[in-house]
Structure formats: C-alpha cells, structure tokens
PDB file of C-alpha atoms and ligand atoms in Angstrom:
ATOM      1  CA  MET A   1      10.891  -0.286 -37.100  1.00  0.00           C
ATOM      2  CA  GLU A   2       9.574   2.848 -38.839  1.00  0.00           C
ATOM      3  CA  GLN A   3      12.106   5.627 -39.460  1.00  0.00           C
ATOM      4  CA  HIS A   4      11.621   8.691 -37.266  1.00  0.00           C
ATOM      5  CA  HIS A   5      13.764  11.768 -36.840  1.00  0.00           C
ATOM      6  CA  PHE A   6      14.479  12.024 -33.103  1.00  0.00           C
ATOM      7  CA  GLU A   7      15.684  15.569 -32.481  1.00  0.00           C
ATOM      8  CA  HIS A   8      16.088  15.915 -28.738  1.00  0.00           C
ATOM      9  CA  LYS A   9      19.157  16.653 -26.698  1.00  0.00           C
ATOM     10  CA  HIS A  10      17.636  16.262 -23.236  1.00  0.00           C
ATOM     11  CA  ILE A  11      14.850  14.301 -21.513  1.00  0.00           C
ATOM     12  CA  LEU A  12      13.364  16.899 -19.171  1.00  0.00           C
ATOM     13  CA  SER A  13       9.585  16.617 -19.549  1.00  0.00           C
ATOM     14  CA  LEU A  14       7.200  14.469 -21.599  1.00  0.00           C
ATOM     15  CA  ASP A  15       5.615  17.754 -22.662  1.00  0.00           C
ATOM     16  CA  ASP A  16       8.556  18.146 -25.064  1.00  0.00           C
ATOM     17  CA  PHE A  17       7.736  14.898 -26.914  1.00  0.00           C
ATOM     18  CA  SER A  18       5.123  14.167 -29.561  1.00  0.00           C
ATOM     19  CA  ALA A  19       3.120  10.929 -29.666  1.00  0.00           C
ATOM     20  CA  ALA A  20       5.351   9.884 -32.595  1.00  0.00           C
ATOM     21  CA  ASP A  21       8.487  10.502 -30.465  1.00  0.00           C
ATOM     22  CA  ILE A  22       7.012   8.425 -27.634  1.00  0.00           C
ATOM     23  CA  GLU A  23       6.140   5.585 -30.013  1.00  0.00           C
ATOM     24  CA  TYR A  24       9.659   5.688 -31.437  1.00  0.00           C
ATOM     25  CA  ILE A  25      11.281   5.548 -27.972  1.00  0.00           C
ATOM     26  CA  ILE A  26       9.099   2.554 -27.038  1.00  0.00           C
ATOM     27  CA  GLN A  27       9.854   0.794 -30.346  1.00  0.00           C
ATOM     28  CA  THR A  28      13.576   1.398 -29.813  1.00  0.00           C
ATOM     29  CA  ALA A  29      13.278   0.037 -26.259  1.00  0.00           C
ATOM     30  CA  ALA A  30      11.460  -3.048 -27.553  1.00  0.00           C
ATOM     31  CA  SER A  31      14.262  -3.742 -30.022  1.00  0.00           C
ATOM     32  CA  LEU A  32      16.960  -3.296 -27.331  1.00  0.00           C
ATOM     33  CA  LYS A  33      15.143  -5.372 -24.698  1.00  0.00           C
ATOM     34  CA  GLU A  34      16.414  -8.639 -26.119  1.00  0.00           C
ATOM     35  CA  ILE A  35      20.008  -7.722 -25.128  1.00  0.00           C
ATOM     36  CA  SER A  36      19.049  -8.175 -21.466  1.00  0.00           C
ATOM     37  CA  SER A  37      18.115 -11.830 -22.019  1.00  0.00           C
ATOM     38  CA  ARG A  38      21.419 -12.782 -23.683  1.00  0.00           C
ATOM     39  CA  SER A  39      24.020 -14.718 -21.729  1.00  0.00           C
ATOM     40  CA  ILE A  40      26.517 -11.921 -22.500  1.00  0.00           C
ATOM     41  CA  LYS A  41      24.445  -8.797 -21.857  1.00  0.00           C
ATOM     42  CA  LYS A  42      26.635  -6.234 -23.566  1.00  0.00           C
ATOM     43  CA  VAL A  43      26.850  -4.465 -26.911  1.00  0.00           C
ATOM     44  CA  PRO A  44      29.517  -1.902 -27.905  1.00  0.00           C
ATOM     45  CA  THR A  45      27.026   0.802 -28.954  1.00  0.00           C
ATOM     46  CA  LEU A  46      28.031   3.485 -26.402  1.00  0.00           C
ATOM     47  CA  ARG A  47      31.670   2.523 -25.960  1.00  0.00           C
ATOM     48  CA  GLY A  48      33.714   5.576 -24.992  1.00  0.00           C
ATOM     49  CA  LYS A  49      30.698   7.548 -23.687  1.00  0.00           C
ATOM     50  CA  THR A  50      30.752   8.863 -20.116  1.00  0.00           C
ATOM     51  CA  ILE A  51      27.525   8.918 -18.110  1.00  0.00           C
ATOM     52  CA  ILE A  52      27.143  10.400 -14.620  1.00  0.00           C
ATOM     53  CA  ASN A  53      24.312   9.378 -12.288  1.00  0.00           C
ATOM     54  CA  LEU A  54      23.728  12.375  -9.994  1.00  0.00           C
ATOM     55  CA  PHE A  55      21.145  11.307  -7.421  1.00  0.00           C
ATOM     56  CA  PHE A  56      20.269  13.803  -4.657  1.00  0.00           C
ATOM     57  CA  GLU A  57      17.330  11.643  -3.503  1.00  0.00           C
ATOM     58  CA  PRO A  58      17.139   7.907  -2.735  1.00  0.00           C
ATOM     59  CA  SER A  59      16.376   5.508  -5.569  1.00  0.00           C
ATOM     60  CA  THR A  60      16.519   1.766  -6.155  1.00  0.00           C
ATOM     61  CA  ARG A  61      14.912   1.179  -9.558  1.00  0.00           C
ATOM     62  CA  THR A  62      15.725   4.344 -11.498  1.00  0.00           C
ATOM     63  CA  ARG A  63      19.365   4.715 -10.505  1.00  0.00           C
ATOM     64  CA  LEU A  64      20.195   1.058 -10.943  1.00  0.00           C
ATOM     65  CA  SER A  65      18.316   0.630 -14.215  1.00  0.00           C
ATOM     66  CA  PHE A  66      19.986   3.692 -15.763  1.00  0.00           C
ATOM     67  CA  GLU A  67      23.348   2.275 -14.676  1.00  0.00           C
ATOM     68  CA  ILE A  68      22.547  -1.208 -15.996  1.00  0.00           C
ATOM     69  CA  ALA A  69      21.228   0.301 -19.242  1.00  0.00           C
ATOM     70  CA  ALA A  70      24.434   2.307 -19.751  1.00  0.00           C
ATOM     71  CA  LYS A  71      26.699  -0.650 -18.907  1.00  0.00           C
ATOM     72  CA  ARG A  72      24.800  -3.003 -21.221  1.00  0.00           C
ATOM     73  CA  MET A  73      25.720  -0.597 -24.013  1.00  0.00           C
ATOM     74  CA  SER A  74      29.377  -0.352 -22.849  1.00  0.00           C
ATOM     75  CA  ALA A  75      29.271   3.259 -21.607  1.00  0.00           C
ATOM     76  CA  ASP A  76      31.400   4.214 -18.602  1.00  0.00           C
ATOM     77  CA  THR A  77      29.167   5.139 -15.666  1.00  0.00           C
ATOM     78  CA  PHE A  78      29.878   7.026 -12.465  1.00  0.00           C
ATOM     79  CA  ASN A  79      27.566   7.511  -9.493  1.00  0.00           C
ATOM     80  CA  ILE A  80      27.339  10.480  -7.155  1.00  0.00           C
ATOM     81  CA  SER A  81      24.830  10.652  -4.328  1.00  0.00           C
ATOM     82  CA  MET A  82      23.908  13.560  -2.085  1.00  0.00           C
ATOM     83  CA  SER A  83      25.860  12.146   0.859  1.00  0.00           C
ATOM     84  CA  THR A  84      29.036  11.524  -1.171  1.00  0.00           C
ATOM     85  CA  SER A  85      29.030  14.815  -3.104  1.00  0.00           C
ATOM     86  CA  SER A  86      30.305  18.227  -2.051  1.00  0.00           C
ATOM     87  CA  ALA A  87      26.674  19.418  -1.933  1.00  0.00           C
ATOM     88  CA  VAL A  88      26.863  18.451   1.759  1.00  0.00           C
ATOM     89  CA  LYS A  89      29.638  21.059   2.121  1.00  0.00           C
ATOM     90  CA  GLY A  90      27.371  23.717   0.605  1.00  0.00           C
ATOM     91  CA  GLU A  91      28.314  23.572  -3.087  1.00  0.00           C
ATOM     92  CA  SER A  92      25.456  24.848  -5.249  1.00  0.00           C
ATOM     93  CA  LEU A  93      23.880  22.790  -8.021  1.00  0.00           C
ATOM     94  CA  VAL A  94      25.207  25.229 -10.634  1.00  0.00           C
ATOM     95  CA  ASP A  95      28.769  24.932  -9.297  1.00  0.00           C
ATOM     96  CA  THR A  96      28.408  21.158  -9.161  1.00  0.00           C
ATOM     97  CA  ALA A  97      27.196  21.212 -12.784  1.00  0.00           C
ATOM     98  CA  ARG A  98      30.117  23.363 -13.974  1.00  0.00           C
ATOM     99  CA  ASN A  99      32.602  21.056 -12.276  1.00  0.00           C
ATOM    100  CA  LEU A 100      30.993  17.954 -13.766  1.00  0.00           C
ATOM    101  CA  GLN A 101      31.051  19.620 -17.200  1.00  0.00           C
ATOM    102  CA  ALA A 102      34.791  20.231 -16.840  1.00  0.00           C
ATOM    103  CA  MET A 103      35.185  16.425 -16.805  1.00  0.00           C
ATOM    104  CA  GLN A 104      33.330  16.233 -20.153  1.00  0.00           C
ATOM    105  CA  PRO A 105      30.552  13.725 -19.558  1.00  0.00           C
ATOM    106  CA  ASP A 106      28.234  12.903 -22.452  1.00  0.00           C
ATOM    107  CA  ALA A 107      25.127  12.590 -20.255  1.00  0.00           C
ATOM    108  CA  ILE A 108      24.116  13.445 -16.700  1.00  0.00           C
ATOM    109  CA  ILE A 109      21.141  11.693 -15.154  1.00  0.00           C
ATOM    110  CA  ILE A 110      19.767  13.736 -12.276  1.00  0.00           C
ATOM    111  CA  ARG A 111      17.254  13.121  -9.502  1.00  0.00           C
ATOM    112  CA  HIS A 112      16.606  16.100  -7.255  1.00  0.00           C
ATOM    113  CA  ALA A 113      14.039  17.181  -4.668  1.00  0.00           C
ATOM    114  CA  GLN A 114      13.601  20.562  -6.417  1.00  0.00           C
ATOM    115  CA  SER A 115      11.219  20.697  -9.370  1.00  0.00           C
ATOM    116  CA  GLY A 116      13.129  22.209 -12.281  1.00  0.00           C
ATOM    117  CA  ALA A 117      16.640  21.157 -11.159  1.00  0.00           C
ATOM    118  CA  PRO A 118      17.279  19.255 -14.453  1.00  0.00           C
ATOM    119  CA  TYR A 119      16.376  22.416 -16.425  1.00  0.00           C
ATOM    120  CA  LEU A 120      18.877  24.432 -14.402  1.00  0.00           C
ATOM    121  CA  LEU A 121      21.552  21.814 -15.071  1.00  0.00           C
ATOM    122  CA  SER A 122      20.786  21.795 -18.806  1.00  0.00           C
ATOM    123  CA  ARG A 123      21.550  25.529 -18.972  1.00  0.00           C
ATOM    124  CA  HIS A 124      25.024  25.109 -17.474  1.00  0.00           C
ATOM    125  CA  VAL A 125      26.413  22.006 -19.178  1.00  0.00           C
ATOM    126  CA  SER A 126      26.754  20.813 -22.753  1.00  0.00           C
ATOM    127  CA  ALA A 127      26.048  17.166 -21.800  1.00  0.00           C
ATOM    128  CA  SER A 128      22.600  15.662 -22.358  1.00  0.00           C
ATOM    129  CA  ILE A 129      20.463  15.865 -19.211  1.00  0.00           C
ATOM    130  CA  LEU A 130      18.018  13.117 -18.298  1.00  0.00           C
ATOM    131  CA  ASN A 131      15.445  13.902 -15.623  1.00  0.00           C
ATOM    132  CA  ALA A 132      15.252  10.917 -13.254  1.00  0.00           C
ATOM    133  CA  GLY A 133      12.586  12.635 -11.116  1.00  0.00           C
ATOM    134  CA  ASP A 134      12.480  16.291 -10.042  1.00  0.00           C
ATOM    135  CA  GLY A 135      10.424  17.194  -6.991  1.00  0.00           C
ATOM    136  CA  THR A 136       6.711  16.994  -7.705  1.00  0.00           C
ATOM    137  CA  HIS A 137       7.232  17.872 -11.369  1.00  0.00           C
ATOM    138  CA  GLU A 138       8.054  14.918 -13.638  1.00  0.00           C
ATOM    139  CA  HIS A 139       9.578  11.460 -13.977  1.00  0.00           C
ATOM    140  CA  PRO A 140       9.559  11.027 -17.766  1.00  0.00           C
ATOM    141  CA  SER A 141      11.440   7.710 -18.033  1.00  0.00           C
ATOM    142  CA  GLN A 142       8.964   6.150 -15.545  1.00  0.00           C
ATOM    143  CA  ALA A 143       6.009   7.176 -17.705  1.00  0.00           C
ATOM    144  CA  LEU A 144       7.747   5.806 -20.808  1.00  0.00           C
ATOM    145  CA  LEU A 145       8.308   2.423 -19.139  1.00  0.00           C
ATOM    146  CA  ASP A 146       4.716   2.463 -17.906  1.00  0.00           C
ATOM    147  CA  MET A 147       3.468   3.081 -21.456  1.00  0.00           C
ATOM    148  CA  MET A 148       5.742   0.355 -22.821  1.00  0.00           C
ATOM    149  CA  THR A 149       4.318  -2.086 -20.245  1.00  0.00           C
ATOM    150  CA  VAL A 150       0.709  -1.227 -21.126  1.00  0.00           C
ATOM    151  CA  LEU A 151       1.485  -1.619 -24.835  1.00  0.00           C
ATOM    152  CA  ASP A 152       3.118  -5.031 -24.138  1.00  0.00           C
ATOM    153  CA  LYS A 153       0.140  -6.255 -22.134  1.00  0.00           C
ATOM    154  CA  LYS A 154      -2.769  -4.646 -23.984  1.00  0.00           C
ATOM    155  CA  GLY A 155      -1.425  -4.240 -27.526  1.00  0.00           C
ATOM    156  CA  ARG A 156      -2.515  -0.596 -27.624  1.00  0.00           C
ATOM    157  CA  ILE A 157      -2.800   2.539 -25.507  1.00  0.00           C
ATOM    158  CA  ALA A 158      -5.329   4.612 -27.478  1.00  0.00           C
ATOM    159  CA  GLY A 159      -8.854   4.190 -26.178  1.00  0.00           C
ATOM    160  CA  LEU A 160      -7.878   2.502 -22.890  1.00  0.00           C
ATOM    161  CA  LYS A 161      -9.113   3.764 -19.537  1.00  0.00           C
ATOM    162  CA  ILE A 162      -6.159   4.332 -17.213  1.00  0.00           C
ATOM    163  CA  ALA A 163      -7.032   4.880 -13.516  1.00  0.00           C
ATOM    164  CA  ILE A 164      -4.302   6.484 -11.397  1.00  0.00           C
ATOM    165  CA  ILE A 165      -5.043   6.357  -7.674  1.00  0.00           C
ATOM    166  CA  GLY A 166      -3.303   8.057  -4.773  1.00  0.00           C
ATOM    167  CA  ASP A 167      -1.279  11.157  -4.027  1.00  0.00           C
ATOM    168  CA  ILE A 168      -1.748  12.779  -7.421  1.00  0.00           C
ATOM    169  CA  ALA A 169      -0.720  16.284  -6.342  1.00  0.00           C
ATOM    170  CA  HIS A 170       2.758  15.346  -5.111  1.00  0.00           C
ATOM    171  CA  SER A 171       3.508  12.530  -7.557  1.00  0.00           C
ATOM    172  CA  ARG A 172       5.887  13.277 -10.423  1.00  0.00           C
ATOM    173  CA  VAL A 173       5.007   9.820 -11.781  1.00  0.00           C
ATOM    174  CA  ALA A 174       1.317  10.771 -11.976  1.00  0.00           C
ATOM    175  CA  HIS A 175       2.186  14.034 -13.692  1.00  0.00           C
ATOM    176  CA  SER A 176       4.315  12.371 -16.394  1.00  0.00           C
ATOM    177  CA  ASP A 177       1.856   9.487 -16.812  1.00  0.00           C
ATOM    178  CA  ILE A 178      -1.072  11.865 -17.314  1.00  0.00           C
ATOM    179  CA  ILE A 179       0.871  13.760 -20.010  1.00  0.00           C
ATOM    180  CA  GLY A 180       2.148  10.611 -21.725  1.00  0.00           C
ATOM    181  CA  PHE A 181      -0.955   8.431 -21.674  1.00  0.00           C
ATOM    182  CA  SER A 182      -3.217  11.261 -22.789  1.00  0.00           C
ATOM    183  CA  LYS A 183      -0.840  12.155 -25.670  1.00  0.00           C
ATOM    184  CA  MET A 184      -1.083   8.503 -26.727  1.00  0.00           C
ATOM    185  CA  GLY A 185      -4.888   8.673 -26.815  1.00  0.00           C
ATOM    186  CA  ALA A 186      -5.812   6.992 -23.511  1.00  0.00           C
ATOM    187  CA  GLU A 187      -8.532   8.290 -21.185  1.00  0.00           C
ATOM    188  CA  VAL A 188      -6.810   9.104 -17.894  1.00  0.00           C
ATOM    189  CA  HIS A 189      -8.919   9.151 -14.704  1.00  0.00           C
ATOM    190  CA  VAL A 190      -7.387  10.008 -11.338  1.00  0.00           C
ATOM    191  CA  SER A 191      -8.613   9.762  -7.772  1.00  0.00           C
ATOM    192  CA  GLY A 192      -7.197  10.409  -4.322  1.00  0.00           C
ATOM    193  CA  PRO A 193      -7.930  12.227  -1.083  1.00  0.00           C
ATOM    194  CA  ALA A 194      -9.187  15.788  -1.705  1.00  0.00           C
ATOM    195  CA  THR A 195      -5.997  17.116  -0.077  1.00  0.00           C
ATOM    196  CA  MET A 196      -3.920  15.231  -2.676  1.00  0.00           C
ATOM    197  CA  MET A 197      -5.772  16.222  -5.836  1.00  0.00           C
ATOM    198  CA  PRO A 198      -4.099  19.003  -7.833  1.00  0.00           C
ATOM    199  CA  GLU A 199      -5.688  21.956  -9.603  1.00  0.00           C
ATOM    200  CA  GLY A 200      -5.846  22.018 -13.387  1.00  0.00           C
ATOM    201  CA  LEU A 201      -6.307  18.304 -14.056  1.00  0.00           C
ATOM    202  CA  SER A 202      -8.369  18.860 -17.187  1.00  0.00           C
ATOM    203  CA  GLU A 203      -5.665  21.116 -18.720  1.00  0.00           C
ATOM    204  CA  LEU A 204      -3.218  18.284 -18.098  1.00  0.00           C
ATOM    205  CA  GLY A 205      -5.547  15.847 -19.855  1.00  0.00           C
ATOM    206  CA  ALA A 206      -7.074  13.915 -16.935  1.00  0.00           C
ATOM    207  CA  VAL A 207     -10.504  13.548 -15.340  1.00  0.00           C
ATOM    208  CA  GLY A 208     -10.481  13.846 -11.530  1.00  0.00           C
ATOM    209  CA  HIS A 209     -12.806  11.945  -9.158  1.00  0.00           C
ATOM    210  CA  LEU A 210     -13.098  12.222  -5.401  1.00  0.00           C
ATOM    211  CA  ASN A 211     -14.883   8.860  -5.429  1.00  0.00           C
ATOM    212  CA  ILE A 212     -12.311   6.169  -6.238  1.00  0.00           C
ATOM    213  CA  ARG A 213     -15.077   3.909  -7.612  1.00  0.00           C
ATOM    214  CA  GLU A 214     -15.715   6.278 -10.504  1.00  0.00           C
ATOM    215  CA  ALA A 215     -12.056   6.236 -11.461  1.00  0.00           C
ATOM    216  CA  VAL A 216     -11.656   2.444 -11.223  1.00  0.00           C
ATOM    217  CA  ARG A 217     -14.984   1.482 -12.855  1.00  0.00           C
ATOM    218  CA  ASP A 218     -14.288  -0.276 -16.202  1.00  0.00           C
ATOM    219  CA  ALA A 219     -10.605   0.667 -16.099  1.00  0.00           C
ATOM    220  CA  ASP A 220      -8.189  -1.335 -18.270  1.00  0.00           C
ATOM    221  CA  VAL A 221      -5.233  -0.285 -16.121  1.00  0.00           C
ATOM    222  CA  VAL A 222      -5.215   0.515 -12.403  1.00  0.00           C
ATOM    223  CA  MET A 223      -2.093   2.322 -11.282  1.00  0.00           C
ATOM    224  CA  THR A 224      -1.555   2.825  -7.577  1.00  0.00           C
ATOM    225  CA  LEU A 225       0.800   5.393  -6.088  1.00  0.00           C
ATOM    226  CA  ARG A 226       2.708   5.784  -2.857  1.00  0.00           C
ATOM    227  CA  ILE A 227       1.927   8.769  -0.642  1.00  0.00           C
ATOM    228  CA  GLN A 228       4.880  11.131  -1.104  1.00  0.00           C
ATOM    229  CA  ARG A 229       5.412  11.759   2.630  1.00  0.00           C
ATOM    230  CA  GLU A 230       8.811  13.353   2.013  1.00  0.00           C
ATOM    231  CA  ARG A 231       7.101  16.124  -0.013  1.00  0.00           C
ATOM    232  CA  LEU A 232       4.298  16.945   2.446  1.00  0.00           C
ATOM    233  CA  GLN A 233       4.747  20.098   4.535  1.00  0.00           C
ATOM    234  CA  GLU A 234       2.165  18.761   6.989  1.00  0.00           C
ATOM    235  CA  PRO A 235       0.317  15.445   7.332  1.00  0.00           C
ATOM    236  CA  LEU A 236      -2.554  15.494   4.819  1.00  0.00           C
ATOM    237  CA  LEU A 237      -4.074  12.226   6.039  1.00  0.00           C
ATOM    238  CA  PRO A 238      -5.332  11.062   9.414  1.00  0.00           C
ATOM    239  CA  THR A 239      -3.725   7.580   9.291  1.00  0.00           C
ATOM    240  CA  ALA A 240      -2.405   5.005   6.821  1.00  0.00           C
ATOM    241  CA  ARG A 241      -5.261   2.698   7.902  1.00  0.00           C
ATOM    242  CA  GLU A 242      -7.848   5.306   6.931  1.00  0.00           C
ATOM    243  CA  TYR A 243      -6.108   5.870   3.591  1.00  0.00           C
ATOM    244  CA  ALA A 244      -6.167   2.101   2.928  1.00  0.00           C
ATOM    245  CA  ASP A 245      -9.888   1.968   3.763  1.00  0.00           C
ATOM    246  CA  PHE A 246     -10.837   4.774   1.355  1.00  0.00           C
ATOM    247  CA  PHE A 247      -8.175   4.755  -1.367  1.00  0.00           C
ATOM    248  CA  GLY A 248      -6.382   1.399  -1.116  1.00  0.00           C
ATOM    249  CA  ILE A 249      -6.740  -0.970  -4.081  1.00  0.00           C
ATOM    250  CA  ASN A 250      -7.930  -4.333  -2.773  1.00  0.00           C
ATOM    251  CA  ASN A 251      -9.910  -7.360  -3.949  1.00  0.00           C
ATOM    252  CA  GLU A 252     -13.211  -5.575  -3.480  1.00  0.00           C
ATOM    253  CA  ILE A 253     -12.450  -2.371  -5.379  1.00  0.00           C
ATOM    254  CA  ILE A 254     -10.636  -4.123  -8.227  1.00  0.00           C
ATOM    255  CA  LYS A 255     -13.917  -5.919  -9.094  1.00  0.00           C
ATOM    256  CA  LEU A 256     -15.105  -2.602 -10.541  1.00  0.00           C
ATOM    257  CA  ALA A 257     -12.326  -2.606 -13.138  1.00  0.00           C
ATOM    258  CA  ARG A 258     -12.499  -4.659 -16.324  1.00  0.00           C
ATOM    259  CA  PRO A 259     -11.977  -8.384 -15.712  1.00  0.00           C
ATOM    260  CA  ASP A 260      -8.685  -8.256 -17.645  1.00  0.00           C
ATOM    261  CA  ALA A 261      -7.448  -5.061 -15.980  1.00  0.00           C
ATOM    262  CA  ILE A 262      -3.777  -4.949 -15.078  1.00  0.00           C
ATOM    263  CA  ILE A 263      -2.363  -3.508 -11.843  1.00  0.00           C
ATOM    264  CA  MET A 264       0.671  -1.244 -11.905  1.00  0.00           C
ATOM    265  CA  HIS A 265       2.807   0.546  -9.328  1.00  0.00           C
ATOM    266  CA  PRO A 266       6.029   2.512  -9.905  1.00  0.00           C
ATOM    267  CA  GLY A 267       7.467   1.323  -6.570  1.00  0.00           C
ATOM    268  CA  PRO A 268       8.375   1.407  -3.805  1.00  0.00           C
ATOM    269  CA  ILE A 269       5.099  -0.152  -2.576  1.00  0.00           C
ATOM    270  CA  ASN A 270       3.665   0.361   0.888  1.00  0.00           C
ATOM    271  CA  ARG A 271       1.972  -3.014   1.051  1.00  0.00           C
ATOM    272  CA  GLY A 272      -1.432  -2.948   2.671  1.00  0.00           C
ATOM    273  CA  VAL A 273      -1.689   0.840   2.320  1.00  0.00           C
ATOM    274  CA  GLU A 274      -2.147   1.811  -1.352  1.00  0.00           C
ATOM    275  CA  LEU A 275      -2.198  -1.811  -2.594  1.00  0.00           C
ATOM    276  CA  SER A 276      -3.090  -5.090  -0.922  1.00  0.00           C
ATOM    277  CA  PRO A 277      -0.218  -7.635  -0.908  1.00  0.00           C
ATOM    278  CA  ASP A 278      -2.255 -10.334  -2.696  1.00  0.00           C
ATOM    279  CA  LEU A 279      -2.941  -7.983  -5.622  1.00  0.00           C
ATOM    280  CA  ALA A 280       0.667  -6.754  -5.694  1.00  0.00           C
ATOM    281  CA  ASP A 281       1.835 -10.361  -6.093  1.00  0.00           C
ATOM    282  CA  GLY A 282      -1.188 -11.666  -8.021  1.00  0.00           C
ATOM    283  CA  LYS A 283      -1.568 -12.613 -11.665  1.00  0.00           C
ATOM    284  CA  ARG A 284      -2.932  -9.210 -12.729  1.00  0.00           C
ATOM    285  CA  SER A 285       0.123  -7.429 -11.364  1.00  0.00           C
ATOM    286  CA  VAL A 286       2.663  -6.219 -13.957  1.00  0.00           C
ATOM    287  CA  ILE A 287       4.825  -4.398 -11.419  1.00  0.00           C
ATOM    288  CA  LEU A 288       7.985  -6.398 -12.108  1.00  0.00           C
ATOM    289  CA  ASP A 289       7.401  -6.135 -15.881  1.00  0.00           C
ATOM    290  CA  GLN A 290       7.535  -2.366 -15.351  1.00  0.00           C
ATOM    291  CA  VAL A 291      10.956  -2.781 -13.735  1.00  0.00           C
ATOM    292  CA  SER A 292      12.273  -4.958 -16.613  1.00  0.00           C
ATOM    293  CA  ASN A 293      10.960  -2.485 -19.175  1.00  0.00           C
ATOM    294  CA  GLY A 294      12.679   0.281 -17.217  1.00  0.00           C
ATOM    295  CA  VAL A 295      16.079  -1.072 -18.285  1.00  0.00           C
ATOM    296  CA  ALA A 296      14.969  -1.268 -21.944  1.00  0.00           C
ATOM    297  CA  VAL A 297      13.469   2.249 -21.965  1.00  0.00           C
ATOM    298  CA  ARG A 298      16.580   3.730 -20.359  1.00  0.00           C
ATOM    299  CA  MET A 299      18.793   1.906 -22.888  1.00  0.00           C
ATOM    300  CA  ALA A 300      16.657   3.463 -25.643  1.00  0.00           C
ATOM    301  CA  LEU A 301      16.909   6.972 -24.170  1.00  0.00           C
ATOM    302  CA  LEU A 302      20.693   6.811 -23.830  1.00  0.00           C
ATOM    303  CA  TYR A 303      21.004   5.271 -27.297  1.00  0.00           C
ATOM    304  CA  LEU A 304      18.876   7.961 -28.927  1.00  0.00           C
ATOM    305  CA  LEU A 305      20.499  10.881 -27.094  1.00  0.00           C
ATOM    306  CA  LEU A 306      24.115   9.770 -27.373  1.00  0.00           C
ATOM    307  CA  GLY A 307      24.119   8.929 -31.046  1.00  0.00           C
ATOM    308  CA  GLY A 308      24.083   5.171 -30.750  1.00  0.00           C
ATOM    309  CA  GLY A 309      22.646   5.131 -34.245  1.00  0.00           C
ATOM    310  CA  ASP A 310      25.764   6.700 -35.768  1.00  0.00           C
TER     311      ASP A 310
HETATM  312  N1   CP B   1       9.877   4.226  -9.592  1.00  0.00           N
HETATM  313  C1   CP B   1      10.933   4.846  -9.015  1.00  0.00           C
HETATM  314  O1   CP B   1      11.285   5.993  -9.333  1.00  0.00           O
HETATM  315  O2   CP B   1      11.559   4.073  -8.064  1.00  0.00           O
HETATM  316  P1   CP B   1      12.898   4.509  -7.323  1.00  0.00           P
HETATM  317  O3   CP B   1      12.568   5.675  -6.426  1.00  0.00           O
HETATM  318  O4   CP B   1      13.351   3.291  -6.551  1.00  0.00           O
HETATM  319  O5   CP B   1      13.899   4.914  -8.373  1.00  0.00           O
END
C-alpha cells in the first residue's frame, strides 16, 4: 500500500477529503477486510480505545457495522439511542456531548436528524467525531463503502457513469456519493421526481435529468434510493405505485444501462417501489457486497482516526 499522510481528526463530510485521502481509506479498508473472514475475527489494534455509538435515528447497517468494526479491532463500544438517552427528558445535544466527553471516549459516532449535528458535537468534545448520517446533509462512510464496492467490481472509478435514481434532494447518501464519485473522476448522473431534485447539482458535480432514461442510459452503475419519507414536510408524490412506474428500476429500464452494469442500494430497500425484487436479488446486484464493505470501511476509518498505525 502506498504511504499517505492522513491528517484528519473527524469524518464529517467528504468535502474535507482529497481523492488521495479517499483512495487511502479504501486501500486501508481492503487490507483490513481479510480480518472479517478469519475464524477468530479480532486483532488488538484498538485495544483500550473507547467508542460511543450515539444514534438519534434508526439504523441497522451503519450502527451495527461501526460496532462490529470497532469490536473486530478490540475497542470497547457503547451504544446510546434516542429512546434510551436523556435527550427524551429534554437534554440538549451540547449538554449530552459535554457529559459524554467527561467520560473520555476516543471517538463518538453520531447519527442525527439535524444536518450539522456532528459539526456541533465536534466543537464541544475532544474525541474524534464520525458522521453516521446527519439529516439531508451527508453520510460519508456510506459513500466510501459504495466507492470501495465499485472499485472491487469494476477495477476503477474514474471514467465510469454512475446513475443515482430517486429522492436526491433529501438523501444524504446521494449527497455524499455525488461528492465522492465526482472527486474520484466518475461522471455522476442523477434523476428523480421534479419535487425531489435539488438545486445546484452542477456545483456539486452531478448532471440532473428529469427523464430517468437519460440518467440510466449506458450507466456502469445504477444506484437506487429510498424515498426519505421521514424528511418530507408534505407528501411529494401521489402514490408509491406511480413512483415505481416512473422512477422504479426494473427489468425494462435496466436494459438501457451497460450490459455489465451493477445495481446498488444503500438499504433499507422498499421492494417493488424503487427497485424490483428480482433485480435486488439478481446477479447484477451488489447490495450485500456494499454491506460487507461497510464493515471494512468503518474499520479503516476508526483505525486511521484512532492511531491504529502507532
Ligand atoms: N445505509 C444505511 O445508512 O442503512 P441504515 O439506516 O440501516 O444504517
């Protein structure tokens, strides 16, 4: 692996990382991935480190894979959820942060409905902060695992056409993926209902299409997204059936992509809405590879931030 000076304390946004940083994180993840296939899946690298998972929104993949990643490197991990924290009694995020800091954790992994919550936390604690998804803003570790999966399957990212389909405006995954894939030299095309397309796509590095066919045509990667109902102030779609008819990825629309195109989804999937079940489970789908790579990428992030290299 090439030497690279990784000088980051937090993982807040992919905007803070260069293409060389991203490559280095993925290379580190690739070298740590093998630990997960051993019969004894544990190395002493982060022994004595304390990691808190602070999840104010539901999560299956991100929370569990950060916890597995930390445990595979022998860190001590502790989980707090919204319902089991004193946030339900009215404690502010800043007060929560100060109290967590008093227990001297080395890293806090936070998921929060408010965009910017990880930044706020980073100003009040000395621990490393890892953004596990903040509102509609970013989900950097998801984009890193997505890029690792594309690199595994395609051997490169530069020059590929990545189509991201769905609720682009409210998706923190789409936001981080657009930043990451375009930094790595891919052409990112997005499509979704007009009510779910954000302003300023070209500044972010993506090309927007109202016609899904233009986005999917000749794509190397087709990434489908869930509608973020929990972030909508009002229904922006008539029905799920109508969404599936116009923006669902199915056997007909996928014919427009390259014959070797792969299908991705960050999960959780609404089968039959944004993605047909046969494609989700078919041979082009790399959805479960994304989940496996999620453990490796999160091991790499904790390793790089917490001085595993010392
Ligand atoms: N991809 C993702 O963030 O999934 P979870 O919400 O289950 O963590």
